[in-house]
Coordinates of C-alpha atoms in Angstrom, one line a residue:
M973 CA 0.0 0.0 0.0
K974 CA 1.3 3.4 -0.9
Q975 CA 2.4 5.5 2.1
K976 CA 0.3 8.6 2.7
E977 CA 2.0 11.7 1.3
S978 CA 2.3 14.9 3.3
L979 CA 1.1 18.3 2.0
W980 CA 4.8 19.3 1.7
E981 CA 5.6 16.4 -0.5
I982 CA 2.6 17.3 -2.7
A983 CA 3.7 20.9 -2.9
D984 CA 7.3 20.0 -3.6
V985 CA 6.4 17.8 -6.6
M986 CA 3.5 19.7 -8.1
R987 CA 4.1 23.4 -7.6
G988 CA 5.8 23.9 -11.0
E989 CA 7.0 27.5 -11.5
A990 CA 5.1 28.9 -8.5
D991 CA 6.7 30.0 -5.2
Y992 CA 6.0 27.7 -2.3
S993 CA 4.2 30.6 -0.6
E994 CA 1.9 30.9 -3.6
Y995 CA 1.3 27.2 -4.1
M996 CA 0.5 26.8 -0.5
E997 CA -2.7 28.9 -1.2
L998 CA -3.9 26.2 -3.6
I999 CA -2.9 23.4 -1.2
L1000 CA -4.8 25.1 1.6
V1001 CA -8.0 25.5 -0.4
G1002 CA -7.7 21.9 -1.6
G1003 CA -7.5 20.9 2.1
L1004 CA -10.5 23.0 2.8
F1005 CA -12.5 21.3 0.0
L1006 CA -11.6 17.9 1.5
H1007 CA -12.5 19.1 5.0
L1008 CA -15.9 20.4 3.9
S1009 CA -16.7 17.3 1.8
N1010 CA -16.3 15.2 4.9
D1011 CA -18.6 17.5 7.0
P1012 CA -22.4 16.5 6.7
R1013 CA -23.3 20.2 7.1
Y1014 CA -21.4 21.3 4.0
E1015 CA -20.9 18.2 1.8
K1016 CA -23.5 19.5 -0.7
L1017 CA -21.4 22.5 -1.4
I1018 CA -18.4 20.4 -2.5
D1019 CA -18.2 17.8 -5.3
I1020 CA -14.6 17.0 -6.0
Q1021 CA -15.4 14.4 -8.6
E1022 CA -17.4 17.1 -10.5
V1023 CA -14.2 19.2 -10.6
L1024 CA -12.2 16.3 -11.8
R1025 CA -14.7 15.3 -14.5
A1026 CA -14.6 18.9 -15.9
E1027 CA -11.0 18.2 -17.2
E1028 CA -10.0 21.3 -19.2
N1029 CA -12.8 23.2 -17.5
A1030 CA -11.6 22.3 -14.0
K1031 CA -10.7 25.8 -13.2
K1032 CA -14.2 27.0 -14.0
K1033 CA -15.8 24.4 -11.8
F1034 CA -13.2 25.2 -9.1
N1035 CA -14.2 28.8 -9.1
E1036 CA -17.9 28.0 -9.1
T1037 CA -17.3 25.9 -6.0
L1038 CA -15.5 28.7 -4.3
N1039 CA -18.5 30.9 -5.0
K1040 CA -20.8 28.3 -3.5
I1041 CA -18.7 28.1 -0.4
E1042 CA -18.7 31.9 0.0
E1043 CA -22.5 32.1 -0.5
G1044 CA -23.2 29.1 1.7
I1045 CA -20.8 30.0 4.5
P1046 CA -20.8 33.7 5.3
Y1047 CA -17.5 33.2 7.3
F1048 CA -15.6 33.0 4.0
E1049 CA -16.9 36.3 2.6
G1050 CA -14.0 38.1 0.7
V1051 CA -11.5 35.3 1.6
F1052 CA -10.8 33.7 -1.7
K1053 CA -10.3 36.9 -3.6
E1054 CA -7.3 37.6 -1.4
L1055 CA -5.6 34.4 -2.5
T1056 CA -4.3 35.9 -5.8
Y1057 CA -2.5 32.7 -6.9
L1058 CA -5.9 31.1 -7.4
E1059 CA -6.4 33.4 -10.4
K1060 CA -3.2 32.2 -12.0
V1061 CA -3.6 28.5 -11.4
E1062 CA -4.4 26.3 -14.4
S1063 CA -6.9 23.4 -14.8
T1064 CA -4.2 20.8 -15.0
Q1065 CA -2.7 21.9 -11.6
I1066 CA -6.1 21.8 -10.0
T1067 CA -6.9 18.3 -11.3
R1068 CA -3.5 17.0 -10.4
L1069 CA -3.9 18.3 -6.8
F1070 CA -7.4 16.9 -6.4
Y1071 CA -6.5 13.5 -7.7
T1072 CA -3.8 13.4 -5.0
L1073 CA -6.0 14.8 -2.3
S1074 CA -8.8 12.4 -3.2
S1075 CA -6.5 9.4 -2.7
M1076 CA -5.9 10.7 0.8
N1077 CA -9.6 10.7 1.7
S1078 CA -8.9 13.1 4.6
I1079 CA -6.3 15.2 6.2
D1080 CA -6.3 14.5 9.9
N1081 CA -4.0 17.3 10.9
L1082 CA -4.2 19.9 8.2
N1083 CA -3.0 22.8 10.3
E1084 CA 0.0 20.8 11.6
E1085 CA 0.9 20.0 8.1
L1086 CA 0.5 23.6 7.2
D1087 CA 2.8 24.6 10.0
E1088 CA 5.4 22.3 8.6
M1089 CA 5.0 23.8 5.1
I1090 CA 5.3 27.3 6.5
K1091 CA 8.5 26.4 8.4
R1092 CA 10.1 24.7 5.4
M1093 CA 9.0 27.6 3.2
T1094 CA 10.9 30.1 5.3
I1095 CA 14.1 27.9 5.1
I1096 CA 13.9 27.7 1.3
E1097 CA 12.7 31.2 0.5
G1098 CA 14.7 33.1 3.2
R1099 CA 13.0 36.0 4.7
K1100 CA 10.0 35.9 2.4
G1101 CA 7.0 35.2 4.6
A1102 CA 9.2 34.8 7.6
E1103 CA 7.4 37.6 9.5
H1104 CA 4.3 35.4 9.5
Y1105 CA 6.0 32.4 11.1
T1106 CA 6.7 32.0 14.8
P1107 CA 8.4 28.7 15.8
K1108 CA 5.9 26.2 17.3
S1109 CA 7.8 25.8 20.6
I1110 CA 7.8 29.6 21.2
N1111 CA 4.0 29.6 20.7
Q1112 CA 3.6 26.7 23.0
L1113 CA 5.7 28.4 25.7
A1114 CA 4.0 31.7 25.4
I1115 CA 0.5 30.2 25.7
S1116 CA 1.7 28.0 28.6
I1117 CA 2.8 31.2 30.4
L1118 CA -0.4 33.1 29.5
K1119 CA -2.8 30.3 30.4
P1120 CA -5.9 31.7 28.7
N1121 CA -8.9 29.8 30.1
E1122 CA -11.9 31.8 29.2
G1123 CA -12.8 35.2 27.8
T1124 CA -11.1 37.0 24.9
I1125 CA -7.6 36.5 23.4
Y1126 CA -6.1 38.9 20.9
D1127 CA -3.1 39.0 18.5
G1128 CA -2.7 42.2 16.7
T1129 CA 0.1 40.8 14.4
M1130 CA -1.3 37.3 14.0
G1131 CA 0.5 36.3 10.8
M1132 CA -0.8 32.8 9.9
G1133 CA -2.5 32.5 13.2
S1134 CA -0.3 29.9 14.8
G1135 CA -0.2 31.6 18.2
L1136 CA -4.0 31.9 18.5
L1137 CA -4.4 28.3 17.2
E1138 CA -2.0 27.2 19.9
A1139 CA -4.2 28.9 22.5
A1140 CA -7.2 27.0 21.1
R1141 CA -5.3 23.7 21.4
Q1142 CA -4.3 24.3 25.0
T1143 CA -7.8 25.3 26.3
T1144 CA -11.4 24.6 25.7
K1145 CA -12.2 26.3 22.4
N1146 CA -15.7 27.3 23.2
K1147 CA -14.6 29.2 26.3
L1148 CA -12.4 31.6 24.3
D1149 CA -13.3 34.3 21.7
F1150 CA -10.4 34.7 19.2
Y1151 CA -9.5 38.2 17.8
G1152 CA -6.7 38.8 15.4
Q1153 CA -5.5 41.3 12.8
E1154 CA -3.1 40.9 9.9
I1155 CA -1.8 43.5 7.5
K1156 CA -1.4 41.2 4.4
G1157 CA -4.6 40.1 2.7
N1158 CA -3.4 36.7 1.5
V1159 CA -2.0 35.9 5.0
W1160 CA -5.3 37.0 6.6
A1161 CA -7.2 34.7 4.2
I1162 CA -5.0 31.7 5.0
T1163 CA -5.5 32.3 8.7
K1164 CA -9.3 32.4 8.2
I1165 CA -9.2 29.0 6.5
R1166 CA -6.9 27.6 9.1
F1167 CA -9.3 28.6 11.9
F1168 CA -12.2 27.0 10.1
V1169 CA -10.5 23.6 9.6
E1170 CA -9.4 23.7 13.2
G1171 CA -13.1 23.8 14.2
I1172 CA -13.2 27.5 15.2
E1173 CA -16.0 28.7 12.9
E1174 CA -16.7 31.7 15.1
S1175 CA -13.7 34.0 15.3
Y1176 CA -12.9 37.7 14.7
L1177 CA -10.1 38.0 12.2
K1178 CA -9.6 41.3 10.4
K1179 CA -7.3 42.8 7.7
G1180 CA -5.4 46.0 8.2
D1181 CA -2.4 47.8 9.6
V1182 CA -2.7 47.4 13.4
L1183 CA -0.7 50.6 14.1
Q1184 CA -2.4 52.8 11.6
N1185 CA -5.9 51.3 11.6
P1186 CA -6.6 49.0 14.6
A1187 CA -9.6 46.9 13.6
F1188 CA -11.2 46.3 17.0
L1189 CA -12.8 49.4 18.6
D1190 CA -15.4 50.2 21.2
H1191 CA -16.8 53.4 19.6
T1192 CA -13.6 55.6 19.3
N1193 CA -11.5 53.6 21.9
L1194 CA -9.6 50.4 21.5
K1195 CA -11.4 47.2 22.4
K1196 CA -9.9 45.7 25.6
F1197 CA -9.1 42.0 25.9
D1198 CA -8.4 39.4 28.7
Y1199 CA -5.3 38.0 27.0
V1200 CA -2.9 39.4 24.4
Y1201 CA -0.2 37.5 22.6
M1202 CA 1.9 39.2 19.9
N1203 CA 5.1 38.4 17.9
A1204 CA 5.4 41.6 15.8
P1205 CA 8.0 42.0 13.1
F1206 CA 11.4 42.8 14.7
S1207 CA 13.1 46.2 14.3
L1208 CA 10.6 47.5 11.7
K1209 CA 10.9 51.1 10.8
L1210 CA 7.9 53.4 11.2
Q1211 CA 7.5 54.8 7.7
N1212 CA 4.8 57.1 8.9
H1213 CA 5.8 58.5 12.3
D1214 CA 2.5 60.4 12.5
I1215 CA 0.9 57.1 13.5
V1216 CA 2.5 57.4 16.9
T1217 CA 2.8 61.2 17.3
N1218 CA -0.8 61.8 16.5
D1219 CA -2.5 58.6 17.7
P1220 CA -6.2 59.0 18.2
Y1221 CA -6.4 55.9 20.5
N1222 CA -4.0 57.1 23.2
R1223 CA -1.8 54.0 22.9
F1224 CA 1.6 55.6 23.5
Y1225 CA 1.1 57.1 27.0
Y1226 CA 4.4 55.4 28.1
G1227 CA 6.3 57.4 25.5
V1228 CA 6.3 58.0 21.7
P1229 CA 8.6 55.4 20.0
A1230 CA 11.3 56.6 17.6
K1231 CA 10.8 56.4 13.8
S1232 CA 13.8 54.1 13.5
N1233 CA 12.3 51.2 15.4
A1234 CA 8.7 50.1 15.9
D1235 CA 9.3 47.5 18.6
F1236 CA 7.8 49.7 21.3
A1237 CA 5.0 50.8 19.1
F1238 CA 3.8 47.2 18.9
I1239 CA 4.4 46.7 22.6
S1240 CA 2.5 49.8 23.5
H1241 CA -0.4 48.7 21.3
A1242 CA -0.4 45.3 23.1
L1243 CA -0.6 47.1 26.5
A1244 CA -3.3 49.5 25.3
S1245 CA -5.4 46.5 24.2
M1246 CA -5.4 44.9 27.7
N1247 CA -8.2 45.3 30.1
Q1248 CA -7.5 46.1 33.8
N1249 CA -7.2 42.4 34.7
A1250 CA -5.4 41.3 31.5
K1251 CA -2.1 39.5 30.9
A1252 CA 0.0 39.7 27.7
V1253 CA 3.0 38.0 26.3
V1254 CA 5.1 39.8 23.7
V1255 CA 8.0 38.2 21.8
A1256 CA 10.9 40.8 21.4
T1257 CA 14.5 41.0 20.6
H1258 CA 17.1 41.4 23.4
G1259 CA 17.8 44.9 22.3
T1260 CA 14.3 45.9 23.4
L1261 CA 15.4 45.1 26.9
F1262 CA 18.3 47.5 27.2
R1263 CA 18.5 50.0 24.3
G1264 CA 18.7 53.6 25.6
G1265 CA 17.2 56.9 24.4
I1266 CA 13.4 57.1 24.1
E1267 CA 13.2 53.3 24.4
G1268 CA 14.9 53.5 27.8
E1269 CA 12.4 56.1 28.9
I1270 CA 9.4 54.0 27.7
R1271 CA 10.8 51.0 29.6
E1272 CA 11.3 53.1 32.7
N1273 CA 7.7 54.3 32.6
M1274 CA 6.4 50.8 32.2
I1275 CA 8.5 49.8 35.2
L1276 CA 7.1 52.7 37.2
S1277 CA 3.6 51.6 36.2
D1278 CA 4.4 48.1 37.4
V1279 CA 2.9 46.3 34.4
I1280 CA 5.9 44.0 33.7
E1281 CA 5.7 40.7 35.6
A1282 CA 8.5 38.6 34.0
V1283 CA 11.2 38.5 31.4
V1284 CA 12.4 35.3 29.8
S1285 CA 15.6 35.1 27.8
L1286 CA 15.3 32.4 25.1
P1287 CA 18.0 30.4 23.1
A1288 CA 19.4 31.6 19.8
N1289 CA 18.6 29.7 16.6
L1290 CA 15.0 29.0 17.4
Y1291 CA 13.9 30.8 14.2
Q1292 CA 14.6 29.1 10.8
N1293 CA 15.8 32.3 9.1
T1294 CA 17.8 34.1 11.8
A1295 CA 20.1 33.2 14.6
I1296 CA 19.0 36.2 16.7
P1297 CA 18.0 35.3 20.2
V1298 CA 14.7 36.6 21.5
C1299 CA 12.9 37.0 24.8
L1300 CA 9.4 36.8 26.1
V1301 CA 8.0 39.7 28.2
L1302 CA 5.0 39.0 30.4
F1303 CA 2.8 42.0 31.1
N1304 CA 0.2 41.9 33.9
K1305 CA -2.2 44.8 34.8
N1306 CA -3.4 43.1 37.9
K1307 CA -0.3 41.6 39.5
A1308 CA -0.6 39.5 42.7
E1309 CA 0.3 41.4 45.9
S1310 CA 3.4 39.4 46.4
R1311 CA 4.7 40.3 43.0
K1312 CA 4.0 44.0 43.0
N1313 CA 7.0 46.3 42.3
K1314 CA 9.2 43.4 41.3
I1315 CA 10.1 41.5 38.1
L1316 CA 10.9 37.8 37.7
F1317 CA 13.8 37.2 35.4
V1318 CA 14.3 33.8 33.8
Q1319 CA 17.6 32.8 32.1
A1320 CA 16.5 30.0 29.7
E1321 CA 19.1 30.5 26.9
K1322 CA 20.5 27.0 27.4
L1323 CA 17.2 25.2 27.6
Y1324 CA 17.0 24.0 24.0
T1325 CA 17.1 20.7 22.1
E1326 CA 19.2 20.7 18.9
K1327 CA 17.9 19.2 15.7
N1328 CA 21.0 20.2 13.8
R1329 CA 23.6 22.9 13.8
F1330 CA 21.2 25.6 12.8
A1331 CA 17.9 24.4 14.1
R1332 CA 16.7 24.3 17.7
Y1333 CA 13.5 24.1 19.6
I1334 CA 12.3 24.2 23.2
S1335 CA 11.2 20.7 24.4
G1336 CA 8.1 20.0 26.3
G1337 CA 10.0 19.5 29.5
A1338 CA 11.8 22.8 29.1
I1339 CA 8.5 24.5 28.4
E1340 CA 7.0 23.1 31.6
K1341 CA 10.0 24.2 33.6
I1342 CA 9.9 27.8 32.3
S1343 CA 6.1 28.2 32.6
T1344 CA 6.0 26.6 36.1
T1345 CA 8.8 28.8 37.2
I1346 CA 6.9 31.9 36.1
N1347 CA 3.4 30.9 37.1
E1348 CA 4.4 29.8 40.5
G1349 CA 7.1 32.4 41.1
I1350 CA 10.0 30.0 41.8
E1351 CA 13.5 31.3 42.3
V1352 CA 16.4 28.9 41.2
D1353 CA 20.0 29.9 41.5
G1354 CA 21.4 30.6 38.1
F1355 CA 18.0 30.3 36.4
S1356 CA 15.4 32.6 37.9
T1357 CA 15.2 35.5 40.4
F1358 CA 12.9 38.3 41.5
V1359 CA 14.4 41.8 41.3
N1360 CA 12.8 44.7 43.2
R1361 CA 12.1 47.8 41.2
E1362 CA 14.6 49.9 43.1
D1363 CA 17.3 47.4 42.4
L1364 CA 16.9 47.5 38.6
F1365 CA 19.9 49.0 36.8
E1366 CA 18.7 52.1 34.9
S1367 CA 15.6 50.3 33.4
N1368 CA 17.9 47.6 32.0
L1369 CA 15.8 44.4 31.7
N1370 CA 18.5 42.1 30.3
T1371 CA 18.4 38.9 32.2
K1372 CA 22.2 38.6 32.2
R1373 CA 22.3 41.7 34.3
Y1374 CA 20.5 40.0 37.2
I1375 CA 21.2 36.2 36.7
L1376 CA 24.9 35.5 36.6
P1377 CA 26.2 32.1 35.4
S1378 CA 27.9 29.8 37.9
E1379 CA 30.9 29.3 35.5
M1380 CA 32.5 31.1 32.6
E1381 CA 35.4 30.6 30.2
I1382 CA 38.1 33.1 31.1
E1383 CA 41.2 33.6 28.9
H1384 CA 44.4 32.1 30.3
F1385 CA 42.3 30.4 33.1
G1386 CA 39.9 28.1 31.2
T1387 CA 36.6 27.2 32.8
V1388 CA 36.2 29.1 36.1
E1389 CA 33.5 28.5 38.7
F1390 CA 32.2 31.5 40.7
D1391 CA 30.3 31.8 43.9
I1392 CA 29.2 35.5 43.8
N1393 CA 27.2 35.1 47.1
K1394 CA 30.6 35.2 48.9
M1395 CA 31.2 38.8 47.6
Q1396 CA 29.1 40.0 50.5
D1397 CA 31.9 38.9 52.8
I1398 CA 34.4 41.1 51.1
K1399 CA 34.6 44.8 51.7
M1400 CA 34.1 46.5 48.3
F1401 CA 33.6 50.0 46.9
Q1402 CA 32.4 51.2 43.5
L1403 CA 35.1 52.3 41.0
E1404 CA 33.5 55.7 40.5
E1405 CA 34.5 56.6 44.1
A1406 CA 38.2 56.4 43.3
A1407 CA 38.5 57.4 39.6
H1408 CA 37.7 59.9 36.9
F1409 CA 36.5 58.6 33.6
F1410 CA 36.8 59.9 30.0
R1411 CA 35.6 58.5 26.8
G1412 CA 37.6 57.9 23.6
Y1413 CA 37.7 60.0 20.5
N1414 CA 35.3 59.0 17.7
V1415 CA 37.6 58.5 14.7
G1416 CA 35.5 59.2 11.7
T1417 CA 36.0 59.3 7.9
K1418 CA 37.1 63.0 8.1
N1419 CA 40.1 62.0 10.3
K1420 CA 43.0 61.1 8.0
E1421 CA 45.6 58.6 9.0
T1422 CA 49.0 60.2 8.0
R1423 CA 52.6 59.4 8.9
N1424 CA 53.2 62.8 10.3
G1425 CA 49.8 63.4 11.9
K1426 CA 49.9 65.3 15.1
Y1427 CA 47.8 62.9 17.1
K1428 CA 48.4 59.2 18.0
I1429 CA 45.1 57.4 18.5
I1430 CA 45.0 54.0 20.3
Q1431 CA 42.9 51.3 18.6
L1432 CA 42.0 47.8 19.8
A1433 CA 44.8 46.1 17.9
D1434 CA 47.4 48.4 19.7
V1435 CA 46.8 46.6 23.0
Q1436 CA 48.1 43.0 23.3
D1437 CA 48.6 40.9 26.4
G1438 CA 48.0 43.8 28.7
K1439 CA 50.6 46.1 27.1
L1440 CA 50.3 49.1 24.8
L1441 CA 52.3 48.6 21.6
L1442 CA 53.2 52.3 21.2
E1443 CA 55.4 51.7 18.2
Q1444 CA 52.4 50.6 16.1
V1445 CA 49.9 53.3 17.2
K1446 CA 49.0 55.3 14.1
N1447 CA 49.0 59.0 13.6
Y1448 CA 46.1 61.1 12.5
D1449 CA 45.3 64.6 11.5
I1450 CA 42.2 66.1 13.2
D1451 CA 40.9 69.2 11.6
N1452 CA 38.5 70.3 14.3
N1453 CA 40.7 69.9 17.4
A1454 CA 38.8 72.3 19.7
R1455 CA 37.8 69.5 22.2
V1456 CA 40.7 67.1 21.7
D1457 CA 42.2 67.9 25.2
M1458 CA 39.4 65.9 26.9
Y1459 CA 40.6 62.7 25.2
K1460 CA 44.4 63.1 25.9
L1461 CA 46.1 60.5 28.0
K1462 CA 48.5 61.0 30.9
K1463 CA 51.0 58.8 32.6
N1464 CA 49.3 56.1 34.8
D1465 CA 46.0 56.3 33.1
V1466 CA 44.3 52.9 32.8
I1467 CA 42.6 52.1 29.5
L1468 CA 39.8 49.5 29.2
S1469 CA 38.2 48.3 25.9
I1470 CA 34.4 48.6 25.9
R1471 CA 33.5 46.8 22.6
G1472 CA 33.9 43.2 21.6
T1473 CA 34.1 39.8 23.3
V1474 CA 37.7 40.3 24.6
L1475 CA 38.4 42.8 27.3
K1476 CA 41.8 44.6 26.9
T1477 CA 43.6 46.7 29.5
A1478 CA 46.8 48.7 29.6
I1479 CA 48.5 51.4 31.6
I1480 CA 50.0 54.4 30.0
S1481 CA 53.6 54.2 31.2
E1482 CA 54.8 57.7 30.3
N1483 CA 53.6 61.1 29.3
I1484 CA 53.3 61.3 25.5
D1485 CA 52.2 64.4 23.8
D1486 CA 48.9 64.2 21.9
L1487 CA 48.2 60.5 22.7
L1488 CA 44.4 59.9 22.4
L1489 CA 42.0 57.0 23.0
S1490 CA 39.7 55.8 20.2
Q1491 CA 36.0 55.3 20.9
N1492 CA 36.6 51.6 21.5
F1493 CA 38.1 52.4 24.9
I1494 CA 37.3 54.3 28.1
G1495 CA 40.0 56.0 30.1
I1496 CA 40.2 55.6 33.9
R1497 CA 42.3 58.2 35.9
C1498 CA 42.8 56.9 39.5
N1499 CA 42.8 59.3 42.4
D1500 CA 44.9 58.9 45.6
Q1501 CA 42.6 56.0 46.8
L1502 CA 43.4 53.7 43.9
H1503 CA 46.7 52.4 42.5
P1504 CA 46.6 52.1 38.7
E1505 CA 48.4 48.7 38.7
Y1506 CA 46.1 47.4 41.4
L1507 CA 43.1 48.4 39.2
K1508 CA 44.6 46.8 36.1
A1509 CA 45.4 43.6 37.9
Y1510 CA 41.8 43.4 39.2
L1511 CA 40.3 44.2 35.7
E1512 CA 42.4 41.3 34.3
S1513 CA 41.4 38.9 37.1
P1514 CA 38.8 36.2 36.5
L1515 CA 36.4 38.0 38.9
G1516 CA 36.9 41.4 37.2
K1517 CA 36.3 39.9 33.7
Y1518 CA 33.3 37.9 34.9
L1519 CA 31.6 40.9 36.3
L1520 CA 32.3 43.1 33.3
M1521 CA 31.5 40.5 30.6
N1522 CA 28.1 39.9 32.3
R1523 CA 27.3 43.6 32.1
M1524 CA 27.8 43.8 28.4
S1525 CA 24.8 44.5 26.2
G1526 CA 24.3 44.3 22.4
T1527 CA 23.1 41.8 19.9
S1528 CA 25.8 42.0 17.3
I1529 CA 28.8 43.7 19.1
P1530 CA 28.8 43.4 23.0
T1531 CA 29.4 46.8 24.6
L1532 CA 30.0 48.2 28.0
S1533 CA 28.5 51.5 29.1
R1534 CA 30.3 54.0 31.1
K1535 CA 27.9 53.4 34.0
D1536 CA 28.7 49.6 33.8
I1537 CA 32.3 50.5 34.6
E1538 CA 31.7 53.2 37.1
T1539 CA 29.6 50.9 39.3
L1540 CA 32.0 48.0 39.2
S1541 CA 32.8 46.7 42.6
I1542 CA 36.5 46.8 43.7
P1543 CA 38.0 45.1 46.7
K1544 CA 38.6 48.0 49.2
L1545 CA 42.2 48.1 50.5
S1546 CA 44.3 51.0 51.7
I1547 CA 46.4 52.6 49.0
E1548 CA 49.5 51.5 51.0
R1549 CA 48.3 47.9 51.0
Q1550 CA 47.5 48.2 47.2
K1551 CA 51.0 49.4 46.6
E1552 CA 52.6 46.8 48.8
I1553 CA 50.7 44.0 46.9
M1554 CA 51.7 45.3 43.5
D1555 CA 55.3 45.9 44.4
Q1556 CA 55.6 42.3 45.6
Y1557 CA 53.8 41.1 42.4
N1558 CA 56.0 43.2 40.1
Y1559 CA 59.2 42.1 42.0
T1560 CA 58.2 38.4 41.7
K1561 CA 57.0 38.8 38.1
N1562 CA 60.2 40.5 37.0
N1563 CA 62.3 37.7 38.6
M1564 CA 60.1 35.1 36.8
E1565 CA 60.5 36.8 33.5
E1566 CA 64.3 37.0 33.9
E1567 CA 64.3 33.3 34.7
I1568 CA 62.1 32.5 31.8
E1569 CA 64.4 34.5 29.5
R1570 CA 67.4 32.6 30.9
L1571 CA 65.7 29.2 30.3
Q1572 CA 64.7 30.3 26.8
N1573 CA 68.4 31.1 26.1
E1574 CA 69.5 27.8 27.5
L1575 CA 66.9 26.0 25.3
K1576 CA 68.2 27.9 22.2
K1577 CA 71.8 26.9 23.0
L1578 CA 70.7 23.3 23.5
K1579 CA 69.0 23.3 20.0
L1580 CA 72.2 24.8 18.4
T1581 CA 74.3 22.1 20.0
T1582 CA 71.9 19.5 18.7
Y1583 CA 72.1 21.0 15.2
N1584 CA 75.9 20.9 15.4
E1585 CA 75.9 17.2 16.2
M1586 CA 73.5 16.7 13.3
G1587 CA 76.1 18.3 11.0
I1588 CA 73.9 21.0 9.8
K1589 CA 75.0 24.0 12.0
E1590 CA 77.7 25.2 9.5
L1591 CA 74.9 25.9 7.0
F1592 CA 73.4 28.9 8.9
T1593 CA 74.2 31.7 11.3
T1594 CA 71.7 33.2 13.8
E1595 CA 71.6 36.9 14.6
D1596 CA 72.8 36.2 18.2
E1597 CA 76.1 34.6 17.0

């Protein structure tokens, strides 16, 4: 007996010149035909054999059947005209599809097969259609956290409806009313069909731009819902900024998002769509958690309003078309008394199962662990913790800021385990109490590198193994040098790199005229409470690197902010004791380096003796001879 084919296999063989995204429209409508033909209420609308018998007139019969469906089931009004590929399809493609579908008799899990088609389509066609696809495990996790049981659930950027359909699968369908909006007409139509074949024949799914023309209103105000789940397009630009600056629905009371990034426009819309007892889960990029400017102000206002209940950091490579890691933010307008003015952070970046090098998912066990942790408010060392509002660092909601790993790979030391709880037993002070800070000069295209340029500017490559390689620092001409003095280095200044995955430090050993830092560094000028060599030794220690690396933010290039460095905890010792420690260190280090040099010379002599015994020494002379 022939093994049952999947919809993907049918599409892969039969699609011809069409894109997968286009041919999926025909596959979906074929699946709908099969679904209706097996439903006693609608079987008279569908006669697949009649379509097949029409042969070269199959397209005509196909269109007639679509009209019958739309007339007989008002739910489908306007749906099929949005599926533009149906206008281009030929009779032969229709008959070939229906012969194959007829042999299947039924499609038990049409939506699951469609999910697989959408996922594979995003792999093959890149970003095309990707904004409409959310990985299944993210949907499952989000709904497990949200736990919609009855009332209304809303998705303002529903795509192909997988999030709302997951909510239907995790609860009793007839206890929830489903609301969704989608900007693309064909995607809206696909979602309408998917809901129907899922058995949700009463739903409220609308077309339109949710930011410009939200579809669900109570008179002139936004309709409010019990549950909201949204995975909006990431880092979309606001082409029409008037949408947020002159919003008639008062959605942006936490702050007006910038034109360059719409992330907080969608988040604000989600919050404005919640009633006073509602919960919402929003999928966002990590940058949403810590970017500054107006986004930092919006986050701060949301924190002050106490509407953020939890932040979950998820693994990278969950999406098929991008490796970017994402997070879930849980909003709650009616937080339990025990959770007021605090946020639960969950670090779940390592909770993934790997299918292959580029494909991961969150397993059922991991989903249960994360959702139980959030719903029951459980704190686990290295995994989850509550942070009081006053202890948040400048509205930074990056989980790495508050949940430090128990171990870390440290250059020259390998894997190092840390017990940060023991820091409370050490007397510490913040670096800003004992130092002045200055930023590096932003070297732009207008600054020309020249052999005789007046200014030397230190770049990342100029610092190696804790030393400044002054001989390779390049010279520049700076036309507008009115403020250059603020970047000039002095003897005993400590420099620390602030960009990249490797932290570099060095001490300026002498006064050099017109020596400047680049923007990749921050300069630290110690006062009489702090010895520069003591500071450098601490910054290069496993603890110093651990604390700094876990403060870095940034999705592409990790970056330290000035505040990250200013608030770094330093072991508090007297300046005399610091000097004593470093004098002893330098004395021993110098002796060791001299001994190493002596041993290296002895090794070289041994090699030369060996070469002489081999009879080859007369063929070459070294520079030391």
